[in-house]
């Protein structure tokens, strides 16, 4: 039985994992960099230990330091979350060698799926459909030419060590192949220290649909249905939902079984995700497998009613799966919006800084997985995602209308966020009518980035409060940075009262 888990991560996912630990009555150990001393995961855990300076290379990626804290704290397992060391086979090996449980798959499964050419070979051998293309690393330019004559154009060149869009090149004409190949190789070599490149036929307007699977240490597997992740910007997911509007019960069963076959091929243990590209004719192709818990796992949790982090922990301590495939059913609909501290009007430049005022949405079917609080300073060192807003509804329409309502309730003052951009997507006719694929944002960029000239009702409310605040500060000859020094402003209630008073006068 696991009694104490070290969470080798920060931010919302560290909180998410600690919550499941608490429900399982397992002690939690946080680790933190110097700049994260006042971060929420540090306050939330039962114990917390410093692991070094702010840059993640010196803290959250420092394997030895994390293992030292595990030993010192008496943890018996490590949960890596997502990002950082979560898909690092060497770290999983070191955790095992230290006599600890790694909450995730075997290092060998991480390694196989991390190398995309090896993964493709493994999938082909297991009868999992992959995008037509190479089975081996491209060893010569002649070979590349021969392959494109077989698969046809256009093709995509991808780095074997890549994934998630890094080091990709799209080739439409044979005469561009050599230059693209050299560029892809050189980019991959610099970025990953591995210049192996492979070729896939280009799927023109695909959907990105991924299946969540769980596997235990006894060879049992189930899938928990799919997530539709086609709304992306520069290979960053923006919105995820489950179920996918494209899915049929028959296709779900078939792709679910294919996802399980993919997991079985690497003796996968724990929670994992099989990514597929799906074309307009509903042909589907294995893209890659993510051997970790994913950012968007909550949409699956909402529609199947299973706590994925809890299942990960129970699997890691050797228990058999708590569910058979026939126990799993998707009910209702869930949508997730990723909220970033970025300025959508300035090409999504990061907008780090202090959260001055924060009001989270509540009410029926609303879940907020975040880690920020009023007064918290968002550091520049890590991912700018500050919150995930998830809404659940009886059907897609209700989940979307709930999301619009929840986004309207959300107030974040002090940093710019992607909330206005997310509202535009949720209100977009093509999104609402299920007419979208991976090109959604670029296709409707005009509408999605249009500046609004008429303030919305909810914004008028804020404008009134802000006008009153500015006047108040001018009267006191103070600046916004000094508000925390003004005794009255230590009370959010007084602030709220002032706002009501202002509103009653307009
Ligand atoms: C593709 C593709 C079309 N054909 N591969 C982008 C991220 C990486 N995971 C794989 N990606 C793609 N691979 C073939 N053979 C189109 C994309 C792609 C994409 C995939 C999912 C979501 C958004 C995307 C946006 C552009 C391109």
Short mmCIF file of C-alpha atoms and ligand atoms in Angstrom, two decimals:
data_model
loop_
_atom_site.label_atom_id
_atom_site.label_comp_id
_atom_site.label_asym_id
_atom_site.label_seq_id
_atom_site.Cartn_x
_atom_site.Cartn_y
_atom_site.Cartn_z
CA UNK A 1 0.00 0.00 0.00
CA UNK A 2 1.26 3.42 -0.97
CA UNK A 3 1.34 5.72 2.08
CA UNK A 4 3.14 8.80 0.82
CA UNK A 5 3.47 10.23 -2.69
CA UNK A 6 5.97 12.81 -3.87
CA UNK A 7 4.51 15.00 -6.60
CA UNK A 8 7.34 15.92 -8.98
CA UNK A 9 5.47 18.86 -10.47
CA UNK A 10 3.91 22.27 -9.81
CA UNK A 11 0.84 24.29 -10.79
CA UNK A 12 -2.68 23.03 -11.25
CA UNK A 13 -1.66 19.42 -11.89
CA UNK A 14 0.21 19.22 -8.57
CA UNK A 15 -3.00 20.35 -6.83
CA UNK A 16 -5.06 17.91 -8.83
CA UNK A 17 -2.85 15.00 -7.76
CA UNK A 18 -2.77 16.11 -4.10
CA UNK A 19 -6.60 16.16 -4.09
CA UNK A 20 -6.77 12.49 -5.08
CA UNK A 21 -4.08 11.65 -2.51
CA UNK A 22 -6.20 13.25 0.21
CA UNK A 23 -9.29 11.28 -0.81
CA UNK A 24 -7.26 8.05 -0.71
CA UNK A 25 -5.79 9.13 2.67
CA UNK A 26 -2.29 9.12 1.22
CA UNK A 27 0.26 11.67 2.48
CA UNK A 28 1.50 14.14 -0.14
CA UNK A 29 4.95 15.65 -0.56
CA UNK A 30 5.41 18.78 -2.68
CA UNK A 31 8.68 19.96 -4.18
CA UNK A 32 9.22 23.59 -5.15
CA UNK A 33 11.73 25.89 -6.84
CA UNK A 34 12.82 29.12 -5.16
CA UNK A 35 10.26 31.18 -7.07
CA UNK A 36 7.47 28.74 -6.12
CA UNK A 37 7.95 29.18 -2.37
CA UNK A 38 4.49 30.77 -2.13
CA UNK A 39 2.83 28.60 -4.76
CA UNK A 40 -0.46 26.90 -3.94
CA UNK A 41 0.84 23.31 -4.27
CA UNK A 42 3.30 24.04 -1.46
CA UNK A 43 0.47 25.12 0.87
CA UNK A 44 -1.76 22.27 -0.23
CA UNK A 45 0.58 19.33 0.38
CA UNK A 46 1.27 17.71 3.73
CA UNK A 47 5.00 18.43 3.37
CA UNK A 48 7.05 20.57 1.00
CA UNK A 49 10.76 20.69 0.16
CA UNK A 50 12.87 23.14 -1.88
CA UNK A 51 14.66 21.66 -4.89
CA UNK A 52 16.62 24.56 -6.36
CA UNK A 53 16.52 27.77 -8.41
CA UNK A 54 13.61 28.89 -10.61
CA UNK A 55 14.78 27.54 -14.01
CA UNK A 56 13.20 24.10 -14.35
CA UNK A 57 16.52 22.62 -15.54
CA UNK A 58 17.79 23.30 -12.01
CA UNK A 59 14.67 22.27 -10.09
CA UNK A 60 11.69 20.40 -11.56
CA UNK A 61 14.00 18.59 -14.02
CA UNK A 62 16.67 17.81 -11.43
CA UNK A 63 16.22 14.05 -10.99
CA UNK A 64 18.79 13.57 -8.24
CA UNK A 65 17.41 16.39 -6.14
CA UNK A 66 13.87 15.03 -6.43
CA UNK A 67 15.01 11.53 -5.53
CA UNK A 68 16.88 12.92 -2.53
CA UNK A 69 13.66 14.58 -1.30
CA UNK A 70 11.78 11.30 -1.83
CA UNK A 71 14.31 9.50 0.37
CA UNK A 72 14.40 12.26 3.00
CA UNK A 73 10.60 12.46 3.24
CA UNK A 74 10.05 8.71 3.25
CA UNK A 75 7.80 8.78 0.17
CA UNK A 76 7.15 5.39 -1.39
CA UNK A 77 5.98 6.60 -4.80
CA UNK A 78 6.51 9.48 -7.24
CA UNK A 79 3.80 10.99 -9.45
CA UNK A 80 5.36 12.99 -12.31
CA UNK A 81 2.19 14.80 -13.53
CA UNK A 82 2.56 16.06 -17.11
CA UNK A 83 5.49 17.87 -18.74
CA UNK A 84 8.83 18.04 -16.84
CA UNK A 85 10.01 14.45 -16.14
CA UNK A 86 6.73 12.69 -16.90
CA UNK A 87 7.89 11.08 -20.16
CA UNK A 88 11.54 10.68 -19.27
CA UNK A 89 12.44 6.96 -19.34
CA UNK A 90 15.70 7.57 -17.48
CA UNK A 91 13.82 9.19 -14.60
CA UNK A 92 11.36 6.29 -14.40
CA UNK A 93 14.36 3.93 -14.26
CA UNK A 94 16.03 5.94 -11.51
CA UNK A 95 12.83 5.98 -9.47
CA UNK A 96 12.60 2.20 -9.73
CA UNK A 97 16.30 1.75 -8.95
CA UNK A 98 15.81 3.79 -5.77
CA UNK A 99 13.20 1.25 -4.66
CA UNK A 100 10.30 3.62 -5.27
CA UNK A 101 7.11 3.24 -7.31
CA UNK A 102 6.91 5.36 -10.46
CA UNK A 103 3.24 6.22 -11.01
CA UNK A 104 3.24 5.57 -14.73
CA UNK A 105 4.24 2.92 -17.23
CA UNK A 106 7.52 0.97 -17.39
CA UNK A 107 10.58 2.86 -18.67
CA UNK A 108 10.59 0.58 -21.72
CA UNK A 109 7.06 1.64 -22.75
CA UNK A 110 8.01 5.33 -22.33
CA UNK A 111 11.13 4.80 -24.44
CA UNK A 112 9.36 2.91 -27.23
CA UNK A 113 6.54 5.43 -27.56
CA UNK A 114 8.94 8.38 -27.17
CA UNK A 115 10.78 7.37 -30.34
CA UNK A 116 8.14 7.89 -33.03
CA UNK A 117 9.78 5.62 -35.64
CA UNK A 118 10.04 2.75 -33.14
CA UNK A 119 6.44 3.38 -32.10
CA UNK A 120 5.26 3.31 -35.75
CA UNK A 121 7.07 -0.01 -36.33
CA UNK A 122 5.53 -1.46 -33.19
CA UNK A 123 2.04 -0.32 -34.22
CA UNK A 124 2.38 -1.70 -37.76
CA UNK A 125 3.50 -5.05 -36.31
CA UNK A 126 0.45 -5.05 -33.98
CA UNK A 127 -2.07 -4.28 -36.72
CA UNK A 128 -2.75 -0.71 -35.56
CA UNK A 129 -3.37 1.56 -38.59
CA UNK A 130 -0.73 4.25 -39.03
CA UNK A 131 -0.57 7.05 -41.62
CA UNK A 132 0.95 5.58 -44.82
CA UNK A 133 4.66 6.36 -44.96
CA UNK A 134 8.04 5.10 -43.77
CA UNK A 135 8.65 2.09 -41.56
CA UNK A 136 12.31 2.90 -41.02
CA UNK A 137 14.39 5.99 -40.46
CA UNK A 138 15.13 7.76 -43.78
CA UNK A 139 18.72 6.79 -44.54
CA UNK A 140 19.22 8.55 -47.86
CA UNK A 141 17.71 11.16 -50.13
CA UNK A 142 17.06 8.48 -52.76
CA UNK A 143 15.02 6.54 -50.23
CA UNK A 144 12.99 9.65 -49.41
CA UNK A 145 12.24 10.15 -53.09
CA UNK A 146 11.21 6.51 -53.52
CA UNK A 147 8.82 6.75 -50.56
CA UNK A 148 7.03 9.84 -51.80
CA UNK A 149 6.53 8.17 -55.18
CA UNK A 150 4.78 5.33 -53.31
CA UNK A 151 2.70 7.35 -50.85
CA UNK A 152 2.07 10.33 -53.10
CA UNK A 153 2.21 14.04 -52.26
CA UNK A 154 1.80 16.03 -50.11
CA UNK A 155 3.80 14.47 -47.27
CA UNK A 156 4.88 15.50 -43.80
CA UNK A 157 8.42 15.07 -42.57
CA UNK A 158 8.55 14.50 -38.84
CA UNK A 159 11.34 14.15 -36.30
CA UNK A 160 11.44 10.74 -34.64
CA UNK A 161 12.37 12.35 -31.32
CA UNK A 162 9.75 15.06 -31.80
CA UNK A 163 6.02 14.87 -31.31
CA UNK A 164 3.57 17.62 -30.65
CA UNK A 165 4.49 19.42 -33.85
CA UNK A 166 8.17 20.18 -33.26
CA UNK A 167 10.49 19.68 -36.25
CA UNK A 168 7.69 19.09 -38.80
CA UNK A 169 7.85 20.03 -42.49
CA UNK A 170 5.05 19.91 -45.04
CA UNK A 171 6.10 19.08 -48.62
CA UNK A 172 3.77 19.66 -51.60
CA UNK A 173 6.20 19.35 -54.51
CA UNK A 174 8.91 16.79 -55.11
CA UNK A 175 11.42 19.51 -55.93
CA UNK A 176 11.04 20.85 -52.37
CA UNK A 177 11.71 17.48 -50.75
CA UNK A 178 15.49 17.64 -50.40
CA UNK A 179 15.58 21.09 -48.93
CA UNK A 180 12.81 20.18 -46.46
CA UNK A 181 14.56 16.95 -45.52
CA UNK A 182 17.81 18.76 -44.75
CA UNK A 183 15.97 21.46 -42.80
CA UNK A 184 13.97 18.93 -40.77
CA UNK A 185 17.13 16.92 -40.00
CA UNK A 186 19.09 19.93 -38.90
CA UNK A 187 16.21 21.26 -36.76
CA UNK A 188 15.69 17.86 -35.13
CA UNK A 189 19.42 17.44 -34.49
CA UNK A 190 19.63 20.81 -32.77
CA UNK A 191 16.39 20.44 -30.79
CA UNK A 192 16.61 16.77 -29.74
CA UNK A 193 20.19 15.67 -30.37
CA UNK A 194 18.72 13.08 -32.77
CA UNK A 195 18.29 13.92 -36.45
CA UNK A 196 16.23 10.84 -37.44
CA UNK A 197 13.31 11.88 -39.63
CA UNK A 198 10.38 9.90 -41.08
CA UNK A 199 7.74 10.53 -43.73
CA UNK A 200 3.95 10.35 -43.55
CA UNK A 201 1.35 11.13 -46.17
CA UNK A 202 -0.26 14.46 -45.29
CA UNK A 203 -3.85 14.11 -44.10
CA UNK A 204 -5.46 17.31 -45.37
CA UNK A 205 -8.05 18.42 -42.81
CA UNK A 206 -7.96 15.91 -39.99
CA UNK A 207 -9.60 15.79 -36.61
CA UNK A 208 -7.35 15.16 -33.63
CA UNK A 209 -9.14 12.54 -31.58
CA UNK A 210 -7.48 10.74 -28.70
CA UNK A 211 -8.51 7.75 -26.60
CA UNK A 212 -7.92 7.44 -22.88
CA UNK A 213 -6.90 3.97 -21.76
CA UNK A 214 -6.13 2.33 -18.42
CA UNK A 215 -4.05 -0.80 -18.03
CA UNK A 216 -3.25 -2.66 -14.81
CA UNK A 217 -0.24 -4.81 -13.89
CA UNK A 218 -2.23 -7.97 -14.60
CA UNK A 219 -2.75 -7.44 -18.32
CA UNK A 220 -6.28 -5.96 -18.09
CA UNK A 221 -7.17 -2.97 -20.25
CA UNK A 222 -10.13 -0.68 -20.68
CA UNK A 223 -10.66 2.46 -22.75
CA UNK A 224 -12.60 5.46 -21.43
CA UNK A 225 -13.74 6.85 -24.73
CA UNK A 226 -12.36 9.73 -26.72
CA UNK A 227 -11.54 13.41 -26.47
CA UNK A 228 -11.85 15.74 -29.43
CA UNK A 229 -8.82 18.09 -29.40
CA UNK A 230 -9.01 19.66 -32.85
CA UNK A 231 -9.14 23.27 -31.64
CA UNK A 232 -5.44 24.01 -31.47
CA UNK A 233 -3.18 26.99 -32.07
CA UNK A 234 0.42 26.35 -33.08
CA UNK A 235 0.17 22.77 -31.81
CA UNK A 236 -1.10 23.99 -28.43
CA UNK A 237 -4.53 22.67 -27.53
CA UNK A 238 -7.00 25.42 -26.73
CA UNK A 239 -10.28 23.54 -26.24
CA UNK A 240 -11.03 19.87 -25.65
CA UNK A 241 -14.35 18.06 -25.42
CA UNK A 242 -15.79 14.64 -24.85
CA UNK A 243 -17.47 12.92 -26.59
CA UNK A 244 -16.27 13.96 -30.05
CA UNK A 245 -19.08 15.34 -32.27
CA UNK A 246 -17.60 13.22 -35.07
CA UNK A 247 -17.87 9.90 -33.25
CA UNK A 248 -20.40 7.12 -33.77
CA UNK A 249 -20.92 4.24 -31.33
CA UNK A 250 -19.52 1.77 -33.88
CA UNK A 251 -16.41 3.86 -34.61
CA UNK A 252 -15.87 4.39 -30.88
CA UNK A 253 -15.89 0.68 -30.21
CA UNK A 254 -13.49 0.00 -33.07
CA UNK A 255 -11.08 2.83 -32.22
CA UNK A 256 -11.28 1.96 -28.52
CA UNK A 257 -10.23 -1.59 -29.28
CA UNK A 258 -7.45 -0.29 -31.52
CA UNK A 259 -6.25 1.98 -28.69
CA UNK A 260 -6.16 -1.00 -26.34
CA UNK A 261 -4.19 -3.02 -28.93
CA UNK A 262 -1.67 -0.14 -29.13
CA UNK A 263 -1.29 -0.09 -25.35
CA UNK A 264 -1.02 -3.87 -25.14
CA UNK A 265 1.77 -3.82 -27.76
CA UNK A 266 4.06 -2.10 -25.25
CA UNK A 267 2.69 -3.85 -22.12
CA UNK A 268 1.41 -0.48 -21.03
CA UNK A 269 0.58 0.00 -17.34
CA UNK A 270 -1.35 2.99 -15.98
CA UNK A 271 -3.22 5.82 -17.68
CA UNK A 272 -2.24 6.56 -21.27
CA UNK A 273 -3.52 8.31 -24.37
CA UNK A 274 -3.51 7.14 -27.98
CA UNK A 275 -3.70 10.04 -30.43
CA UNK A 276 -5.33 9.53 -33.81
CA UNK A 277 -5.81 11.62 -36.90
CA UNK A 278 -9.30 11.09 -38.32
CA UNK A 279 -10.17 12.24 -41.84
CA UNK A 280 -13.55 13.31 -43.25
CA UNK A 281 -14.30 9.75 -44.37
CA UNK A 282 -13.71 8.58 -40.79
CA UNK A 283 -10.48 6.77 -41.66
CA UNK A 284 -8.30 6.86 -38.57
CA UNK A 285 -4.55 6.61 -38.11
CA UNK A 286 -2.36 6.19 -35.03
CA UNK A 287 -0.33 9.37 -34.53
CA UNK A 288 1.47 8.94 -31.23
CA UNK A 289 0.95 7.71 -27.69
CA UNK A 290 1.31 9.96 -24.66
CA UNK A 291 2.59 7.92 -21.74
CA UNK A 292 1.35 10.26 -19.02
CA UNK A 293 -1.74 11.84 -17.50
CA UNK A 294 -2.83 14.64 -19.86
CA UNK A 295 -3.83 18.23 -19.29
CA UNK A 296 -7.30 17.50 -20.72
CA UNK A 297 -8.02 14.41 -18.58
CA UNK A 298 -10.90 16.19 -16.74
CA UNK A 299 -13.29 16.04 -19.71
CA UNK A 300 -13.01 12.25 -19.63
CA UNK A 301 -13.46 12.23 -15.84
CA UNK A 302 -16.66 14.25 -16.16
CA UNK A 303 -18.36 12.06 -18.77
CA UNK A 304 -17.30 8.64 -17.44
CA UNK A 305 -17.37 9.54 -13.73
CA UNK A 306 -13.97 7.99 -12.98
CA UNK A 307 -11.15 9.73 -11.09
CA UNK A 308 -8.16 9.04 -13.34
CA UNK A 309 -5.52 10.05 -10.80
CA UNK A 310 -7.01 7.69 -8.22
CA UNK A 311 -6.97 4.88 -10.77
CA UNK A 312 -3.32 5.63 -11.58
CA UNK A 313 -2.41 5.30 -7.91
CA UNK A 314 -4.39 2.10 -7.37
CA UNK A 315 -2.84 0.55 -10.50
CA UNK A 316 0.64 1.56 -9.32
CA UNK A 317 0.13 -0.28 -6.03
CA UNK A 318 -0.73 -3.44 -7.93
CA UNK A 319 -4.52 -3.46 -7.76
CA UNK A 320 -6.65 -4.88 -10.52
CA UNK A 321 -8.76 -2.46 -12.56
CA UNK A 322 -11.92 -1.45 -10.71
CA UNK A 323 -13.95 -1.42 -13.93
CA UNK A 324 -14.62 -3.80 -16.79
CA UNK A 325 -15.21 -2.34 -20.26
CA UNK A 326 -18.97 -2.80 -19.94
CA UNK A 327 -18.96 -0.73 -16.71
CA UNK A 328 -17.63 2.29 -18.59
CA UNK A 329 -20.17 4.54 -20.23
CA UNK A 330 -20.06 8.12 -21.40
CA UNK A 331 -22.92 10.20 -20.09
CA UNK A 332 -23.54 13.82 -21.04
CA UNK A 333 -20.94 16.16 -22.48
CA UNK A 334 -17.87 18.01 -21.14
CA UNK A 335 -15.86 20.91 -22.55
CA UNK A 336 -12.54 22.27 -21.30
CA UNK A 337 -11.06 25.71 -21.95
CA UNK A 338 -7.39 26.26 -21.20
CA UNK A 339 -6.90 29.69 -19.70
CA UNK A 340 -3.48 31.19 -20.33
CA UNK A 341 -1.88 34.34 -18.93
CA UNK A 342 -1.38 35.56 -22.49
CA UNK A 343 -2.57 38.58 -24.45
CA UNK A 344 -4.67 37.36 -27.41
CA UNK A 345 -4.46 40.88 -28.93
CA UNK A 346 -0.65 40.83 -28.86
CA UNK A 347 -0.11 37.56 -30.68
CA UNK A 348 -0.54 35.59 -27.43
CA UNK A 349 2.53 37.10 -25.80
CA UNK A 350 2.90 35.79 -22.23
CA UNK A 351 1.43 38.21 -19.71
CA UNK A 352 3.14 37.34 -16.43
CA UNK A 353 2.49 39.46 -13.35
CA UNK A 354 0.42 39.68 -10.21
CA UNK A 355 -3.18 38.49 -9.97
CA UNK A 356 -4.84 41.49 -8.32
CA UNK A 357 -8.45 40.41 -8.29
CA UNK A 358 -9.83 36.95 -8.93
CA UNK A 359 -13.39 35.71 -9.09
CA UNK A 360 -13.90 32.14 -10.18
CA UNK A 361 -17.06 30.83 -11.82
CA UNK A 362 -19.27 28.48 -9.82
CA UNK A 363 -22.66 26.85 -10.12
CA UNK A 364 -24.10 23.75 -11.80
CA UNK A 365 -21.73 21.73 -13.96
CA UNK A 366 -18.69 23.96 -13.45
CA UNK A 367 -15.22 22.69 -12.48
CA UNK A 368 -12.14 24.87 -12.13
CA UNK A 369 -8.71 23.18 -12.01
CA UNK A 370 -6.36 26.06 -11.22
CA UNK A 371 -3.62 27.07 -8.82
CA UNK A 372 -3.59 30.87 -8.71
CA UNK A 373 -4.96 33.17 -6.00
CA UNK A 374 -5.36 36.92 -5.37
CA UNK A 375 -1.89 38.34 -4.78
CA UNK A 376 -0.13 35.48 -6.59
CA UNK A 377 2.64 36.48 -8.97
CA UNK A 378 2.76 34.34 -12.12
CA UNK A 379 6.41 33.50 -12.77
CA UNK A 380 7.92 33.74 -16.25
CA UNK A 381 9.79 30.46 -15.88
CA UNK A 382 7.00 27.97 -16.53
CA UNK A 383 3.99 27.29 -18.71
CA UNK A 384 1.60 30.27 -18.77
CA UNK A 385 -1.53 28.10 -18.30
CA UNK A 386 -3.13 29.36 -15.09
CA UNK A 387 -6.46 27.58 -15.07
CA UNK A 388 -8.60 24.97 -16.77
CA UNK A 389 -12.30 25.66 -16.87
CA UNK A 390 -14.40 22.55 -17.43
CA UNK A 391 -18.16 22.52 -17.87
CA UNK A 392 -20.43 19.53 -17.90
CA UNK A 393 -23.93 19.33 -19.36
CA UNK A 394 -26.58 16.81 -20.30
CA UNK A 395 -25.62 17.43 -23.94
CA UNK A 396 -23.13 19.43 -26.02
CA UNK A 397 -25.34 22.50 -26.27
CA UNK A 398 -25.79 22.73 -22.51
CA UNK A 399 -22.06 22.22 -21.89
CA UNK A 400 -21.23 25.04 -24.35
CA UNK A 401 -23.86 27.49 -23.00
CA UNK A 402 -22.62 26.71 -19.50
CA UNK A 403 -19.06 27.44 -20.66
CA UNK A 404 -20.14 30.82 -22.04
CA UNK A 405 -21.92 31.60 -18.76
CA UNK A 406 -18.88 30.47 -16.71
CA UNK A 407 -16.41 32.45 -18.88
CA UNK A 408 -18.64 35.51 -18.34
CA UNK A 409 -18.52 34.95 -14.56
CA UNK A 410 -14.72 34.64 -14.56
CA UNK A 411 -12.84 37.79 -13.49
CA UNK A 412 -9.06 37.92 -13.57
CA UNK A 413 -7.55 41.37 -12.98
CA UNK A 414 -3.82 42.08 -13.18
CA UNK A 415 -2.77 39.95 -16.12
CA UNK A 416 -4.17 39.55 -19.62
CA UNK A 417 -5.77 36.18 -20.29
CA UNK A 418 -7.15 34.18 -23.18
CA UNK A 419 -10.71 34.37 -21.75
CA UNK A 420 -12.03 36.86 -24.39
CA UNK A 421 -10.63 34.65 -27.18
CA UNK A 422 -12.22 31.53 -25.65
CA UNK A 423 -15.60 33.31 -25.49
CA UNK A 424 -15.37 34.05 -29.20
CA UNK A 425 -14.67 30.40 -29.98
CA UNK A 426 -17.57 29.21 -27.80
CA UNK A 427 -19.94 31.64 -29.53
CA UNK A 428 -18.66 30.77 -33.02
CA UNK A 429 -21.40 29.34 -35.21
CA UNK A 430 -19.12 26.76 -36.84
CA UNK A 431 -17.90 25.55 -33.47
CA UNK A 432 -21.45 25.32 -32.14
CA UNK A 433 -22.61 23.49 -35.24
CA UNK A 434 -19.82 20.93 -34.97
CA UNK A 435 -18.27 22.06 -38.25
CA UNK A 436 -14.62 22.20 -37.34
CA UNK A 437 -11.33 20.37 -37.71
CA UNK A 438 -7.66 21.07 -36.87
CA UNK A 439 -7.73 24.15 -39.15
CA UNK A 440 -10.56 25.82 -37.17
CA UNK A 441 -8.60 28.74 -35.70
CA UNK A 442 -6.78 29.65 -38.93
CA UNK A 443 -9.97 29.25 -40.99
CA UNK A 444 -12.01 31.63 -38.82
CA UNK A 445 -9.16 33.85 -37.64
CA UNK A 446 -10.89 37.01 -38.93
CA UNK A 447 -13.93 36.50 -36.69
CA UNK A 448 -11.96 35.06 -33.78
CA UNK A 449 -9.50 37.94 -33.60
CA UNK A 450 -11.93 40.73 -34.44
CA UNK A 451 -11.75 43.64 -32.01
CA UNK A 452 -15.05 44.29 -30.31
CA UNK A 453 -16.17 47.88 -30.18
CA UNK A 454 -19.35 47.58 -28.17
CA UNK A 455 -18.68 46.58 -24.57
CA UNK A 456 -20.61 43.59 -23.32
CA UNK A 457 -23.06 43.93 -20.43
CA UNK A 458 -20.72 42.11 -18.05
CA UNK A 459 -17.92 44.48 -19.05
CA UNK A 460 -19.99 47.56 -18.25
CA UNK A 461 -20.18 46.30 -14.68
CA UNK A 462 -16.38 46.04 -14.53
CA UNK A 463 -15.92 49.43 -16.18
CA UNK A 464 -18.09 51.06 -13.50
CA UNK A 465 -16.07 49.43 -10.73
CA UNK A 466 -12.75 50.32 -12.33
CA UNK A 467 -13.81 53.95 -12.89
CA UNK A 468 -14.78 54.18 -9.23
CA UNK A 469 -11.47 52.63 -8.20
CA UNK A 470 -9.42 55.02 -10.31
CA UNK A 471 -11.30 58.02 -8.87
CA UNK A 472 -10.78 56.69 -5.36
CA UNK A 473 -7.06 56.21 -5.95
CA UNK A 474 -6.74 59.69 -7.43
CA UNK A 475 -8.49 61.15 -4.38
CA UNK A 476 -5.99 59.34 -2.18
CA UNK A 477 -3.08 60.19 -4.50
CA UNK A 478 -2.24 56.47 -4.59
CA UNK A 479 -1.46 54.14 -7.49
CA UNK A 480 -2.86 50.74 -8.26
CA UNK A 481 0.37 49.14 -7.00
CA UNK A 482 -0.24 50.60 -3.58
CA UNK A 483 -3.77 49.29 -3.10
CA UNK A 484 -2.62 46.52 -0.78
CA UNK A 485 -1.11 49.19 1.46
CA UNK A 486 -4.49 50.94 1.84
CA UNK A 487 -6.28 49.40 4.83
CA UNK A 488 -9.73 49.51 3.21
CA UNK A 489 -8.48 47.49 0.29
CA UNK A 490 -7.50 44.60 2.50
CA UNK A 491 -11.15 43.71 2.53
CA UNK A 492 -12.57 42.30 -0.64
CA UNK A 493 -16.03 42.73 0.95
CA UNK A 494 -15.58 46.49 1.21
CA UNK A 495 -14.40 46.48 -2.40
CA UNK A 496 -17.51 44.57 -3.37
CA UNK A 497 -19.70 46.98 -1.40
CA UNK A 498 -18.21 49.95 -3.21
CA UNK A 499 -18.91 48.29 -6.51
CA UNK A 500 -22.55 47.70 -5.59
CA UNK A 501 -22.85 51.33 -4.49
CA UNK A 502 -21.46 52.50 -7.81
CA UNK A 503 -23.75 50.20 -9.75
CA UNK A 504 -26.84 51.38 -7.88
CA UNK A 505 -26.09 54.95 -9.03
CA UNK A 506 -25.86 54.18 -12.77
C1 LIG B 1 -0.10 15.34 -39.27
C2 LIG B 1 -1.07 16.11 -39.95
C3 LIG B 1 -1.47 15.66 -41.18
N1 LIG B 1 -0.95 14.54 -41.70
N2 LIG B 1 0.39 14.24 -39.84
C4 LIG B 1 0.56 18.29 -35.61
C5 LIG B 1 1.01 17.97 -34.24
C6 LIG B 1 1.53 16.59 -34.25
N3 LIG B 1 1.03 15.87 -33.12
C7 LIG B 1 1.06 16.02 -35.53
N4 LIG B 1 0.43 17.06 -36.28
C8 LIG B 1 -0.10 16.81 -37.50
N5 LIG B 1 0.35 15.69 -38.07
C9 LIG B 1 -0.02 13.85 -41.02
N6 LIG B 1 0.49 12.76 -41.58
C10 LIG B 1 -1.56 17.26 -39.35
C11 LIG B 1 -1.06 17.63 -38.13
C12 LIG B 1 -1.57 18.84 -37.60
C13 LIG B 1 -2.38 18.86 -36.48
C14 LIG B 1 -2.69 17.70 -35.79
C15 LIG B 1 -3.50 17.74 -34.69
C16 LIG B 1 -4.02 18.96 -34.26
C17 LIG B 1 -3.71 20.12 -34.90
C18 LIG B 1 -2.89 20.10 -36.02
C19 LIG B 1 -2.62 21.28 -36.68
C20 LIG B 1 -1.82 21.24 -37.77
C21 LIG B 1 -1.28 20.04 -38.23
#
